mmCIF file with all atom_site columns, C-alpha atoms in Angstrom:
data_model
loop_
_atom_site.group_PDB
_atom_site.id
_atom_site.type_symbol
_atom_site.label_atom_id
_atom_site.label_alt_id
_atom_site.label_comp_id
_atom_site.label_asym_id
_atom_site.label_entity_id
_atom_site.label_seq_id
_atom_site.pdbx_PDB_ins_code
_atom_site.Cartn_x
_atom_site.Cartn_y
_atom_site.Cartn_z
_atom_site.occupancy
_atom_site.B_iso_or_equiv
_atom_site.pdbx_formal_charge
_atom_site.auth_seq_id
_atom_site.auth_comp_id
_atom_site.auth_asym_id
_atom_site.auth_atom_id
_atom_site.pdbx_PDB_model_num
ATOM 1   C CA . UNK A 1 1   ? -3.255  2.187   -10.486 1.00 0.00 ? 1   UNK A CA 1
ATOM 2   C CA . UNK A 1 2   ? -6.545  3.562   -9.132  1.00 0.00 ? 2   UNK A CA 1
ATOM 3   C CA . UNK A 1 3   ? -7.706  0.006   -8.342  1.00 0.00 ? 3   UNK A CA 1
ATOM 4   C CA . UNK A 1 4   ? -4.463  -0.622  -6.443  1.00 0.00 ? 4   UNK A CA 1
ATOM 5   C CA . UNK A 1 5   ? -4.931  2.526   -4.370  1.00 0.00 ? 5   UNK A CA 1
ATOM 6   C CA . UNK A 1 6   ? -8.565  1.635   -3.630  1.00 0.00 ? 6   UNK A CA 1
ATOM 7   C CA . UNK A 1 7   ? -7.514  -1.841  -2.553  1.00 0.00 ? 7   UNK A CA 1
ATOM 8   C CA . UNK A 1 8   ? -4.754  -0.422  -0.338  1.00 0.00 ? 8   UNK A CA 1
ATOM 9   C CA . UNK A 1 9   ? -7.209  2.080   1.115   1.00 0.00 ? 9   UNK A CA 1
ATOM 10  C CA . UNK A 1 10  ? -9.685  -0.662  1.930   1.00 0.00 ? 10  UNK A CA 1
ATOM 11  C CA . UNK A 1 11  ? -6.968  -2.724  3.554   1.00 0.00 ? 11  UNK A CA 1
ATOM 12  C CA . UNK A 1 12  ? -5.711  0.260   5.553   1.00 0.00 ? 12  UNK A CA 1
ATOM 13  C CA . UNK A 1 13  ? -9.148  0.656   7.040   1.00 0.00 ? 13  UNK A CA 1
ATOM 14  C CA . UNK A 1 14  ? -10.064 -3.000  7.180   1.00 0.00 ? 14  UNK A CA 1
ATOM 15  C CA . UNK A 1 15  ? -13.186 -2.204  5.155   1.00 0.00 ? 15  UNK A CA 1
ATOM 16  C CA . UNK A 1 16  ? -14.782 -3.672  2.064   1.00 0.00 ? 16  UNK A CA 1
ATOM 17  C CA . UNK A 1 17  ? -13.855 -1.753  -1.091  1.00 0.00 ? 17  UNK A CA 1
ATOM 18  C CA . UNK A 1 18  ? -17.276 -0.053  -1.260  1.00 0.00 ? 18  UNK A CA 1
ATOM 19  C CA . UNK A 1 19  ? -16.912 1.329   2.267   1.00 0.00 ? 19  UNK A CA 1
ATOM 20  C CA . UNK A 1 20  ? -13.474 2.765   1.505   1.00 0.00 ? 20  UNK A CA 1
ATOM 21  C CA . UNK A 1 21  ? -14.790 4.805   -1.407  1.00 0.00 ? 21  UNK A CA 1
ATOM 22  C CA . UNK A 1 22  ? -16.212 7.643   0.749   1.00 0.00 ? 22  UNK A CA 1
ATOM 23  C CA . UNK A 1 23  ? -14.026 10.606  1.684   1.00 0.00 ? 23  UNK A CA 1
ATOM 24  C CA . UNK A 1 24  ? -10.988 8.468   2.467   1.00 0.00 ? 24  UNK A CA 1
ATOM 25  C CA . UNK A 1 25  ? -8.054  9.422   0.250   1.00 0.00 ? 25  UNK A CA 1
ATOM 26  C CA . UNK A 1 26  ? -4.794  7.543   -0.216  1.00 0.00 ? 26  UNK A CA 1
ATOM 27  C CA . UNK A 1 27  ? -1.903  9.009   -2.176  1.00 0.00 ? 27  UNK A CA 1
ATOM 28  C CA . UNK A 1 28  ? 1.770   8.440   -2.806  1.00 0.00 ? 28  UNK A CA 1
ATOM 29  C CA . UNK A 1 29  ? 4.396   10.917  -3.976  1.00 0.00 ? 29  UNK A CA 1
ATOM 30  C CA . UNK A 1 30  ? 6.338   7.898   -5.271  1.00 0.00 ? 30  UNK A CA 1
ATOM 31  C CA . UNK A 1 31  ? 3.687   6.223   -7.431  1.00 0.00 ? 31  UNK A CA 1
ATOM 32  C CA . UNK A 1 32  ? 1.929   8.191   -10.142 1.00 0.00 ? 32  UNK A CA 1
ATOM 33  C CA . UNK A 1 33  ? -1.182  7.256   -12.015 1.00 0.00 ? 33  UNK A CA 1
ATOM 34  C CA . UNK A 1 34  ? -0.617  6.050   -15.563 1.00 0.00 ? 34  UNK A CA 1
ATOM 35  C CA . UNK A 1 35  ? 3.132   5.926   -14.995 1.00 0.00 ? 35  UNK A CA 1
ATOM 36  C CA . UNK A 1 36  ? 5.327   2.863   -14.562 1.00 0.00 ? 36  UNK A CA 1
ATOM 37  C CA . UNK A 1 37  ? 6.496   2.204   -11.021 1.00 0.00 ? 37  UNK A CA 1
ATOM 38  C CA . UNK A 1 38  ? 10.139  3.247   -10.637 1.00 0.00 ? 38  UNK A CA 1
ATOM 39  C CA . UNK A 1 39  ? 12.641  0.396   -10.359 1.00 0.00 ? 39  UNK A CA 1
ATOM 40  C CA . UNK A 1 40  ? 13.408  1.602   -6.830  1.00 0.00 ? 40  UNK A CA 1
ATOM 41  C CA . UNK A 1 41  ? 9.989   0.263   -5.754  1.00 0.00 ? 41  UNK A CA 1
ATOM 42  C CA . UNK A 1 42  ? 10.101  -3.023  -7.670  1.00 0.00 ? 42  UNK A CA 1
ATOM 43  C CA . UNK A 1 43  ? 10.612  -6.287  -5.777  1.00 0.00 ? 43  UNK A CA 1
ATOM 44  C CA . UNK A 1 44  ? 14.074  -7.840  -5.945  1.00 0.00 ? 44  UNK A CA 1
ATOM 45  C CA . UNK A 1 45  ? 13.489  -11.546 -6.533  1.00 0.00 ? 45  UNK A CA 1
ATOM 46  C CA . UNK A 1 46  ? 11.540  -14.053 -8.616  1.00 0.00 ? 46  UNK A CA 1
ATOM 47  C CA . UNK A 1 47  ? 13.166  -12.697 -11.772 1.00 0.00 ? 47  UNK A CA 1
ATOM 48  C CA . UNK A 1 48  ? 12.645  -9.041  -10.863 1.00 0.00 ? 48  UNK A CA 1
ATOM 49  C CA . UNK A 1 49  ? 15.656  -6.817  -10.280 1.00 0.00 ? 49  UNK A CA 1
ATOM 50  C CA . UNK A 1 50  ? 14.276  -3.845  -8.356  1.00 0.00 ? 50  UNK A CA 1
ATOM 51  C CA . UNK A 1 51  ? 15.615  -2.091  -5.274  1.00 0.00 ? 51  UNK A CA 1
ATOM 52  C CA . UNK A 1 52  ? 12.767  -3.403  -3.064  1.00 0.00 ? 52  UNK A CA 1
ATOM 53  C CA . UNK A 1 53  ? 11.994  -0.052  -1.371  1.00 0.00 ? 53  UNK A CA 1
ATOM 54  C CA . UNK A 1 54  ? 8.428   0.509   -0.188  1.00 0.00 ? 54  UNK A CA 1
ATOM 55  C CA . UNK A 1 55  ? 6.861   3.716   -1.531  1.00 0.00 ? 55  UNK A CA 1
ATOM 56  C CA . UNK A 1 56  ? 5.703   6.527   0.747   1.00 0.00 ? 56  UNK A CA 1
ATOM 57  C CA . UNK A 1 57  ? 1.961   6.528   1.420   1.00 0.00 ? 57  UNK A CA 1
ATOM 58  C CA . UNK A 1 58  ? -0.256  9.236   2.900   1.00 0.00 ? 58  UNK A CA 1
ATOM 59  C CA . UNK A 1 59  ? -3.952  9.093   3.772   1.00 0.00 ? 59  UNK A CA 1
ATOM 60  C CA . UNK A 1 60  ? -6.650  11.361  5.102   1.00 0.00 ? 60  UNK A CA 1
ATOM 61  C CA . UNK A 1 61  ? -10.293 11.291  6.182   1.00 0.00 ? 61  UNK A CA 1
ATOM 62  C CA . UNK A 1 62  ? -10.261 7.987   8.035   1.00 0.00 ? 62  UNK A CA 1
ATOM 63  C CA . UNK A 1 63  ? -13.679 7.092   9.460   1.00 0.00 ? 63  UNK A CA 1
ATOM 64  C CA . UNK A 1 64  ? -14.457 8.444   12.879  1.00 0.00 ? 64  UNK A CA 1
ATOM 65  C CA . UNK A 1 65  ? -13.712 5.899   15.585  1.00 0.00 ? 65  UNK A CA 1
ATOM 66  C CA . UNK A 1 66  ? -10.796 4.274   13.740  1.00 0.00 ? 66  UNK A CA 1
ATOM 67  C CA . UNK A 1 67  ? -8.742  2.421   16.371  1.00 0.00 ? 67  UNK A CA 1
ATOM 68  C CA . UNK A 1 68  ? -5.758  1.393   14.242  1.00 0.00 ? 68  UNK A CA 1
ATOM 69  C CA . UNK A 1 69  ? -4.792  0.628   10.674  1.00 0.00 ? 69  UNK A CA 1
ATOM 70  C CA . UNK A 1 70  ? -3.666  -2.545  8.959   1.00 0.00 ? 70  UNK A CA 1
ATOM 71  C CA . UNK A 1 71  ? -1.985  -2.439  5.579   1.00 0.00 ? 71  UNK A CA 1
ATOM 72  C CA . UNK A 1 72  ? -1.806  -5.324  3.156   1.00 0.00 ? 72  UNK A CA 1
ATOM 73  C CA . UNK A 1 73  ? -0.582  -5.005  -0.390  1.00 0.00 ? 73  UNK A CA 1
ATOM 74  C CA . UNK A 1 74  ? -1.369  -7.967  -2.596  1.00 0.00 ? 74  UNK A CA 1
ATOM 75  C CA . UNK A 1 75  ? -0.290  -8.210  -6.231  1.00 0.00 ? 75  UNK A CA 1
ATOM 76  C CA . UNK A 1 76  ? -2.495  -10.694 -8.095  1.00 0.00 ? 76  UNK A CA 1
ATOM 77  C CA . UNK A 1 77  ? -0.426  -10.258 -11.284 1.00 0.00 ? 77  UNK A CA 1
ATOM 78  C CA . UNK A 1 78  ? 2.918   -11.265 -9.780  1.00 0.00 ? 78  UNK A CA 1
ATOM 79  C CA . UNK A 1 79  ? 4.694   -13.997 -11.762 1.00 0.00 ? 79  UNK A CA 1
ATOM 80  C CA . UNK A 1 80  ? 4.194   -16.660 -9.078  1.00 0.00 ? 80  UNK A CA 1
ATOM 81  C CA . UNK A 1 81  ? 1.001   -18.295 -10.295 1.00 0.00 ? 81  UNK A CA 1
ATOM 82  C CA . UNK A 1 82  ? -0.802  -17.276 -7.109  1.00 0.00 ? 82  UNK A CA 1
ATOM 83  C CA . UNK A 1 83  ? 0.125   -13.603 -6.686  1.00 0.00 ? 83  UNK A CA 1
ATOM 84  C CA . UNK A 1 84  ? 2.411   -12.041 -4.091  1.00 0.00 ? 84  UNK A CA 1
ATOM 85  C CA . UNK A 1 85  ? 1.895   -10.339 -0.725  1.00 0.00 ? 85  UNK A CA 1
ATOM 86  C CA . UNK A 1 86  ? 4.269   -7.382  -0.760  1.00 0.00 ? 86  UNK A CA 1
ATOM 87  C CA . UNK A 1 87  ? 3.393   -5.960  2.650   1.00 0.00 ? 87  UNK A CA 1
ATOM 88  C CA . UNK A 1 88  ? 1.518   -6.848  5.768   1.00 0.00 ? 88  UNK A CA 1
ATOM 89  C CA . UNK A 1 89  ? 1.678   -4.212  8.510   1.00 0.00 ? 89  UNK A CA 1
ATOM 90  C CA . UNK A 1 90  ? -0.628  -4.223  11.521  1.00 0.00 ? 90  UNK A CA 1
ATOM 91  C CA . UNK A 1 91  ? -1.344  -2.053  14.537  1.00 0.00 ? 91  UNK A CA 1
ATOM 92  C CA . UNK A 1 92  ? -0.502  1.232   12.803  1.00 0.00 ? 92  UNK A CA 1
ATOM 93  C CA . UNK A 1 93  ? -1.711  3.889   15.283  1.00 0.00 ? 93  UNK A CA 1
ATOM 94  C CA . UNK A 1 94  ? -5.049  5.547   14.499  1.00 0.00 ? 94  UNK A CA 1
ATOM 95  C CA . UNK A 1 95  ? -3.422  8.989   14.605  1.00 0.00 ? 95  UNK A CA 1
ATOM 96  C CA . UNK A 1 96  ? -0.967  8.032   11.837  1.00 0.00 ? 96  UNK A CA 1
ATOM 97  C CA . UNK A 1 97  ? -1.594  9.616   8.454   1.00 0.00 ? 97  UNK A CA 1
ATOM 98  C CA . UNK A 1 98  ? 1.371   8.399   6.471   1.00 0.00 ? 98  UNK A CA 1
ATOM 99  C CA . UNK A 1 99  ? 4.164   5.894   6.054   1.00 0.00 ? 99  UNK A CA 1
ATOM 100 C CA . UNK A 1 100 ? 7.535   7.212   4.857   1.00 0.00 ? 100 UNK A CA 1
ATOM 101 C CA . UNK A 1 101 ? 9.408   5.727   1.933   1.00 0.00 ? 101 UNK A CA 1
ATOM 102 C CA . UNK A 1 102 ? 11.147  2.549   3.091   1.00 0.00 ? 102 UNK A CA 1
ATOM 103 C CA . UNK A 1 103 ? 8.723   1.889   5.973   1.00 0.00 ? 103 UNK A CA 1
ATOM 104 C CA . UNK A 1 104 ? 8.328   -1.683  4.727   1.00 0.00 ? 104 UNK A CA 1
ATOM 105 C CA . UNK A 1 105 ? 11.950  -2.483  5.603   1.00 0.00 ? 105 UNK A CA 1
ATOM 106 C CA . UNK A 1 106 ? 12.064  -4.154  9.014   1.00 0.00 ? 106 UNK A CA 1
#
């Protein structure tokens, strides 16, 4: 789970993984470390029977001068043979510090 959060953090900032490792912190009240993801947050399709709700995310300590955020969530282990892009969100305002649960639902 830590790798997933680091990857999300890097994508939020548009930085390589090494650059995102500084003081930037990404957390979710909906996804715990070393715990299975609740069915509520599992994709509904391709043989999965989840509720397809995006988890809440919160972040802090973005680099000074951040103009906006982009979020991509890629799952290389999805049962598609090539992975699965769960989310792509762009132009999140620089003053944002969180996304509420369900923000991925257009």
